[in-house]
C-alpha positions as a Markdown table, in Angstrom:
| # | Residue | x | y | z |
|---|---|---|---|---|
| 1 | Met | 34.7 | 64.5 | 117.9 |
| 2 | Met | 37.0 | 66.2 | 120.4 |
| 3 | Leu | 35.6 | 69.4 | 122.2 |
| 4 | Thr | 38.0 | 72.1 | 122.0 |
| 5 | Ile | 38.6 | 74.6 | 124.6 |
| 6 | Ala | 40.8 | 77.8 | 124.3 |
| 7 | Leu | 42.6 | 79.0 | 127.7 |
| 8 | Pro | 44.5 | 82.2 | 127.8 |
| 9 | Thr | 48.2 | 82.1 | 128.6 |
| 10 | Gly | 49.5 | 84.5 | 131.1 |
| 11 | Arg | 47.9 | 85.9 | 134.5 |
| 12 | Val | 44.7 | 83.9 | 134.5 |
| 13 | Phe | 45.9 | 80.6 | 133.0 |
| 14 | Ser | 46.4 | 78.8 | 136.4 |
| 15 | Asp | 42.7 | 80.2 | 137.4 |
| 16 | Ala | 41.2 | 78.6 | 134.0 |
| 17 | Ala | 43.5 | 75.4 | 134.3 |
| 18 | Glu | 42.4 | 75.0 | 138.1 |
| 19 | Met | 38.7 | 75.0 | 137.0 |
| 20 | Ile | 39.1 | 72.6 | 134.4 |
| 21 | Ala | 40.5 | 70.2 | 136.9 |
| 22 | Gly | 38.1 | 71.1 | 139.5 |
| 23 | Ala | 35.2 | 70.3 | 137.3 |
| 24 | Gly | 36.6 | 66.9 | 136.8 |
| 25 | Leu | 37.4 | 67.0 | 133.0 |
| 26 | Pro | 40.4 | 65.2 | 131.7 |
| 27 | Cys | 43.3 | 67.6 | 131.9 |
| 28 | Asp | 46.6 | 65.5 | 131.7 |
| 29 | Gly | 49.4 | 68.0 | 130.7 |
| 30 | Leu | 47.8 | 71.2 | 131.5 |
| 31 | Ala | 49.5 | 71.3 | 134.9 |
| 32 | Ser | 53.0 | 71.5 | 133.3 |
| 33 | Pro | 52.3 | 72.4 | 129.5 |
| 34 | Gly | 55.7 | 73.4 | 129.0 |
| 35 | Arg | 56.1 | 74.9 | 125.3 |
| 36 | Lys | 53.0 | 73.0 | 124.1 |
| 37 | Leu | 50.3 | 75.2 | 122.7 |
| 38 | Val | 47.8 | 72.2 | 121.9 |
| 39 | Ile | 47.0 | 69.6 | 124.5 |
| 40 | Glu | 44.9 | 66.5 | 123.9 |
| 41 | Ala | 43.3 | 64.6 | 126.9 |
| 42 | Gly | 40.5 | 62.1 | 126.5 |
| 43 | Glu | 37.9 | 63.7 | 124.3 |
| 44 | Phe | 39.1 | 67.3 | 124.9 |
| 45 | Arg | 41.7 | 69.3 | 122.9 |
| 46 | Tyr | 43.0 | 72.4 | 124.9 |
| 47 | Ile | 44.4 | 75.4 | 122.9 |
| 48 | Leu | 46.8 | 77.7 | 125.0 |
| 49 | Ala | 46.4 | 81.1 | 123.3 |
| 50 | Lys | 47.2 | 84.7 | 123.8 |
| 51 | Pro | 44.4 | 86.2 | 125.8 |
| 52 | Ser | 43.6 | 88.8 | 123.0 |
| 53 | Asp | 43.4 | 86.0 | 120.4 |
| 54 | Val | 41.0 | 83.8 | 122.4 |
| 55 | Pro | 37.7 | 85.4 | 121.3 |
| 56 | Leu | 38.8 | 85.3 | 117.9 |
| 57 | Tyr | 39.3 | 81.4 | 118.1 |
| 58 | Val | 35.9 | 81.0 | 119.6 |
| 59 | Ser | 34.1 | 83.5 | 117.1 |
| 60 | Tyr | 35.6 | 81.6 | 114.1 |
| 61 | Gly | 34.8 | 78.2 | 115.6 |
| 62 | Thr | 38.2 | 77.0 | 116.1 |
| 63 | Ala | 37.4 | 76.6 | 119.7 |
| 64 | Asp | 34.0 | 75.6 | 120.9 |
| 65 | Leu | 34.4 | 76.8 | 124.3 |
| 66 | Ala | 37.0 | 79.2 | 126.0 |
| 67 | Phe | 38.0 | 81.1 | 129.3 |
| 68 | Ala | 38.4 | 84.8 | 128.6 |
| 69 | Gly | 38.6 | 87.9 | 130.6 |
| 70 | Gly | 35.7 | 90.3 | 130.6 |
| 71 | Asp | 38.1 | 93.2 | 129.6 |
| 72 | Val | 39.4 | 91.1 | 126.7 |
| 73 | Leu | 35.9 | 90.3 | 125.6 |
| 74 | Leu | 34.6 | 94.0 | 125.7 |
| 75 | Glu | 37.8 | 95.1 | 123.7 |
| 76 | Ser | 37.6 | 92.5 | 121.0 |
| 77 | Ala | 33.5 | 92.8 | 120.6 |
| 78 | Met | 33.8 | 89.5 | 118.9 |
| 79 | Pro | 30.4 | 87.8 | 118.6 |
| 80 | Val | 30.6 | 84.8 | 121.2 |
| 81 | Val | 28.0 | 83.4 | 123.6 |
| 82 | Glu | 28.8 | 84.2 | 127.4 |
| 83 | Leu | 27.8 | 81.1 | 129.5 |
| 84 | Leu | 29.2 | 81.8 | 133.0 |
| 85 | Asp | 30.9 | 84.6 | 135.1 |
| 86 | Thr | 33.4 | 82.5 | 137.2 |
| 87 | Gly | 34.3 | 85.2 | 139.2 |
| 88 | Ala | 38.1 | 84.4 | 139.1 |
| 89 | Gly | 40.6 | 86.8 | 138.1 |
| 90 | Arg | 38.3 | 89.7 | 139.3 |
| 91 | Cys | 39.8 | 93.3 | 138.7 |
| 92 | Ser | 38.4 | 96.7 | 137.5 |
| 93 | Val | 39.0 | 98.8 | 134.7 |
| 94 | Val | 39.6 | 102.2 | 135.4 |
| 95 | Val | 41.0 | 105.7 | 134.4 |
| 96 | Ala | 43.9 | 106.8 | 136.5 |
| 97 | Gly | 46.2 | 109.6 | 136.4 |
| 98 | Pro | 48.2 | 112.0 | 138.6 |
| 99 | Arg | 46.5 | 113.9 | 141.4 |
| 100 | Ser | 46.8 | 116.9 | 139.5 |
| 101 | Gln | 44.1 | 115.6 | 137.0 |
| 102 | Ala | 41.4 | 114.7 | 139.7 |
| 103 | Glu | 39.9 | 118.2 | 139.7 |
| 104 | Arg | 39.2 | 117.9 | 136.0 |
| 105 | Phe | 37.5 | 114.7 | 136.6 |
| 106 | Arg | 35.2 | 115.9 | 139.4 |
| 107 | Gly | 34.2 | 119.1 | 137.1 |
| 108 | His | 31.9 | 119.1 | 134.1 |
| 109 | Ala | 32.3 | 116.6 | 131.4 |
| 110 | Ser | 33.2 | 119.4 | 129.1 |
| 111 | Glu | 36.3 | 119.7 | 131.1 |
| 112 | Leu | 37.6 | 116.4 | 129.7 |
| 113 | Met | 37.5 | 117.3 | 125.8 |
| 114 | Gly | 41.0 | 116.7 | 124.4 |
| 115 | Leu | 42.2 | 114.6 | 127.3 |
| 116 | Lys | 45.0 | 112.3 | 126.1 |
| 117 | Val | 44.3 | 108.8 | 127.2 |
| 118 | Ala | 47.0 | 106.2 | 126.9 |
| 119 | Thr | 45.6 | 102.6 | 126.9 |
| 120 | Lys | 45.8 | 98.8 | 125.8 |
| 121 | Tyr | 41.9 | 99.2 | 125.2 |
| 122 | Pro | 41.0 | 101.8 | 122.9 |
| 123 | Arg | 37.8 | 100.2 | 122.0 |
| 124 | Ile | 36.7 | 100.6 | 125.7 |
| 125 | Ala | 38.3 | 103.9 | 126.2 |
| 126 | Asp | 36.2 | 105.2 | 123.4 |
| 127 | Gly | 33.1 | 103.7 | 124.4 |
| 128 | His | 33.5 | 105.0 | 127.8 |
| 129 | Phe | 34.3 | 108.7 | 127.0 |
| 130 | Ser | 31.8 | 108.6 | 124.1 |
| 131 | Ala | 29.0 | 107.7 | 126.5 |
| 132 | Arg | 30.0 | 110.8 | 128.6 |
| 133 | Gly | 29.7 | 112.8 | 125.4 |
| 134 | Val | 33.6 | 113.6 | 125.5 |
| 135 | Gln | 36.0 | 113.4 | 122.8 |
| 136 | Val | 39.5 | 112.5 | 123.8 |
| 137 | Asp | 42.8 | 111.6 | 122.3 |
| 138 | Ile | 43.4 | 108.0 | 122.7 |
| 139 | Ile | 46.9 | 106.8 | 122.6 |
| 140 | His | 47.1 | 103.0 | 121.9 |
| 141 | Leu | 50.1 | 101.5 | 123.7 |
| 142 | His | 51.1 | 97.7 | 124.2 |
| 143 | Gly | 52.9 | 98.2 | 127.4 |
| 144 | Ser | 54.3 | 100.4 | 130.0 |
| 145 | Ile | 51.1 | 102.2 | 130.1 |
| 146 | Glu | 51.6 | 103.7 | 133.6 |
| 147 | Leu | 54.7 | 105.5 | 132.4 |
| 148 | Ala | 52.7 | 107.6 | 129.7 |
| 149 | Pro | 51.6 | 110.3 | 132.1 |
| 150 | Lys | 55.1 | 110.6 | 133.8 |
| 151 | Leu | 56.7 | 110.9 | 130.3 |
| 152 | Gly | 54.3 | 113.7 | 129.3 |
| 153 | Leu | 52.8 | 111.6 | 126.5 |
| 154 | Ser | 49.3 | 111.4 | 128.2 |
| 155 | Asp | 47.2 | 113.1 | 130.9 |
| 156 | Cys | 45.9 | 109.8 | 132.2 |
| 157 | Ile | 45.5 | 106.0 | 131.4 |
| 158 | Leu | 42.8 | 103.7 | 131.1 |
| 159 | Asp | 43.8 | 100.1 | 132.3 |
| 160 | Ile | 42.9 | 97.3 | 134.3 |
| 161 | Val | 43.6 | 97.4 | 138.3 |
| 162 | Gln | 43.9 | 94.4 | 140.7 |
| 163 | Thr | 45.5 | 95.7 | 143.9 |
| 164 | Gly | 46.5 | 99.4 | 142.7 |
| 165 | Ser | 50.2 | 98.8 | 143.7 |
| 166 | Thr | 51.6 | 99.6 | 140.2 |
| 167 | Leu | 49.5 | 102.7 | 140.1 |
| 168 | Arg | 50.9 | 104.0 | 143.5 |
| 169 | Ala | 54.3 | 103.0 | 142.5 |
| 170 | Asn | 54.1 | 105.4 | 139.5 |
| 171 | Ser | 52.4 | 108.1 | 141.5 |
| 172 | Leu | 48.9 | 107.6 | 139.9 |
| 173 | Glu | 45.7 | 107.3 | 141.4 |
| 174 | Val | 42.1 | 106.0 | 140.4 |
| 175 | Leu | 40.3 | 108.9 | 138.8 |
| 176 | Glu | 37.2 | 107.0 | 137.5 |
| 177 | His | 35.8 | 103.6 | 137.8 |
| 178 | Val | 34.9 | 102.1 | 134.2 |
| 179 | Cys | 33.7 | 98.6 | 135.1 |
| 180 | Asp | 34.4 | 95.3 | 136.9 |
| 181 | Val | 35.7 | 92.3 | 134.9 |
| 182 | Ser | 36.6 | 88.7 | 135.7 |
| 183 | Leu | 37.2 | 85.4 | 133.8 |
| 184 | Arg | 34.2 | 84.2 | 131.8 |
| 185 | Leu | 33.4 | 80.8 | 130.1 |
| 186 | Val | 32.2 | 81.7 | 126.7 |
| 187 | Ala | 31.1 | 79.5 | 123.7 |
| 188 | Ser | 30.9 | 79.9 | 119.9 |
| 189 | Arg | 27.5 | 80.4 | 118.5 |
| 190 | Lys | 28.0 | 77.3 | 116.2 |
| 191 | Ser | 28.9 | 75.1 | 119.0 |
| 192 | Thr | 26.0 | 76.0 | 121.0 |
| 193 | Ala | 23.6 | 75.3 | 118.1 |
| 194 | Leu | 25.3 | 72.0 | 117.1 |
| 195 | Arg | 26.8 | 70.7 | 120.1 |
| 196 | Trp | 24.7 | 72.0 | 123.1 |
| 197 | Lys | 24.7 | 69.0 | 125.2 |
| 198 | Glu | 28.3 | 68.6 | 125.3 |
| 199 | Val | 28.6 | 72.4 | 125.9 |
| 200 | Gln | 25.9 | 72.3 | 128.5 |
| 201 | Ser | 27.5 | 69.6 | 130.4 |
| 202 | Val | 31.1 | 71.3 | 130.4 |
| 203 | Met | 29.3 | 74.6 | 131.5 |
| 204 | Asn | 27.4 | 72.8 | 134.3 |
| 205 | Lys | 30.4 | 71.0 | 135.8 |
| 206 | Ile | 32.5 | 74.2 | 135.8 |
| 207 | Ser | 29.4 | 76.1 | 137.5 |
| 208 | Ser | 29.1 | 73.4 | 140.0 |
| 209 | His | 32.9 | 73.7 | 140.8 |
| 210 | Val | 32.7 | 77.7 | 141.0 |
| 211 | Lys | 29.8 | 77.3 | 143.5 |
| 212 | Glu | 31.4 | 75.0 | 145.8 |
| 213 | Lys | 34.6 | 77.1 | 146.2 |
| 214 | Arg | 32.6 | 80.1 | 146.9 |
| 215 | Pro | 32.3 | 81.2 | 150.6 |
């Protein structure tokens, strides 16, 4: 029976594919998948999925294992078993906005009441501001988050940041650090219970490769 691993397409796909290869797992076809969304190699099946869908594949047992960004896992809140922080694709979730909003964030939390926050991550945003005891107006957008303050749609944004260049290009600055995120190896509860030896073997191989790469 094949072991199924879900990989997120987009920004971190190359990191996930490199770890698969570096761990010595069969990966013919992963280097150049083209339009293929399911690739079989040896005893492994790889599903190439939209990042936000990956936790769902794992939670429902469609995939035994998966690589998923920490931001995606936090936002989905799907019940999965986190096995390993690979350290790849490291970035930060931050609240960012125009410099004019900085004083508001330096003051008492009550000054943030009614703040308009544009984000792709409404669950993370709600959890972050609720933990501060603040009620904000969360505007769920799917793209062009950085434009929201400039267009008057929001006071600030909550998004992931790697280099900060996109923020600077849109005259935004980090107002508050929320959390650090990176690419994680996760597994379904069912697979850890019924196929633990296979899951553990993959985890150990990927872990060894990750440790070898670290300075």
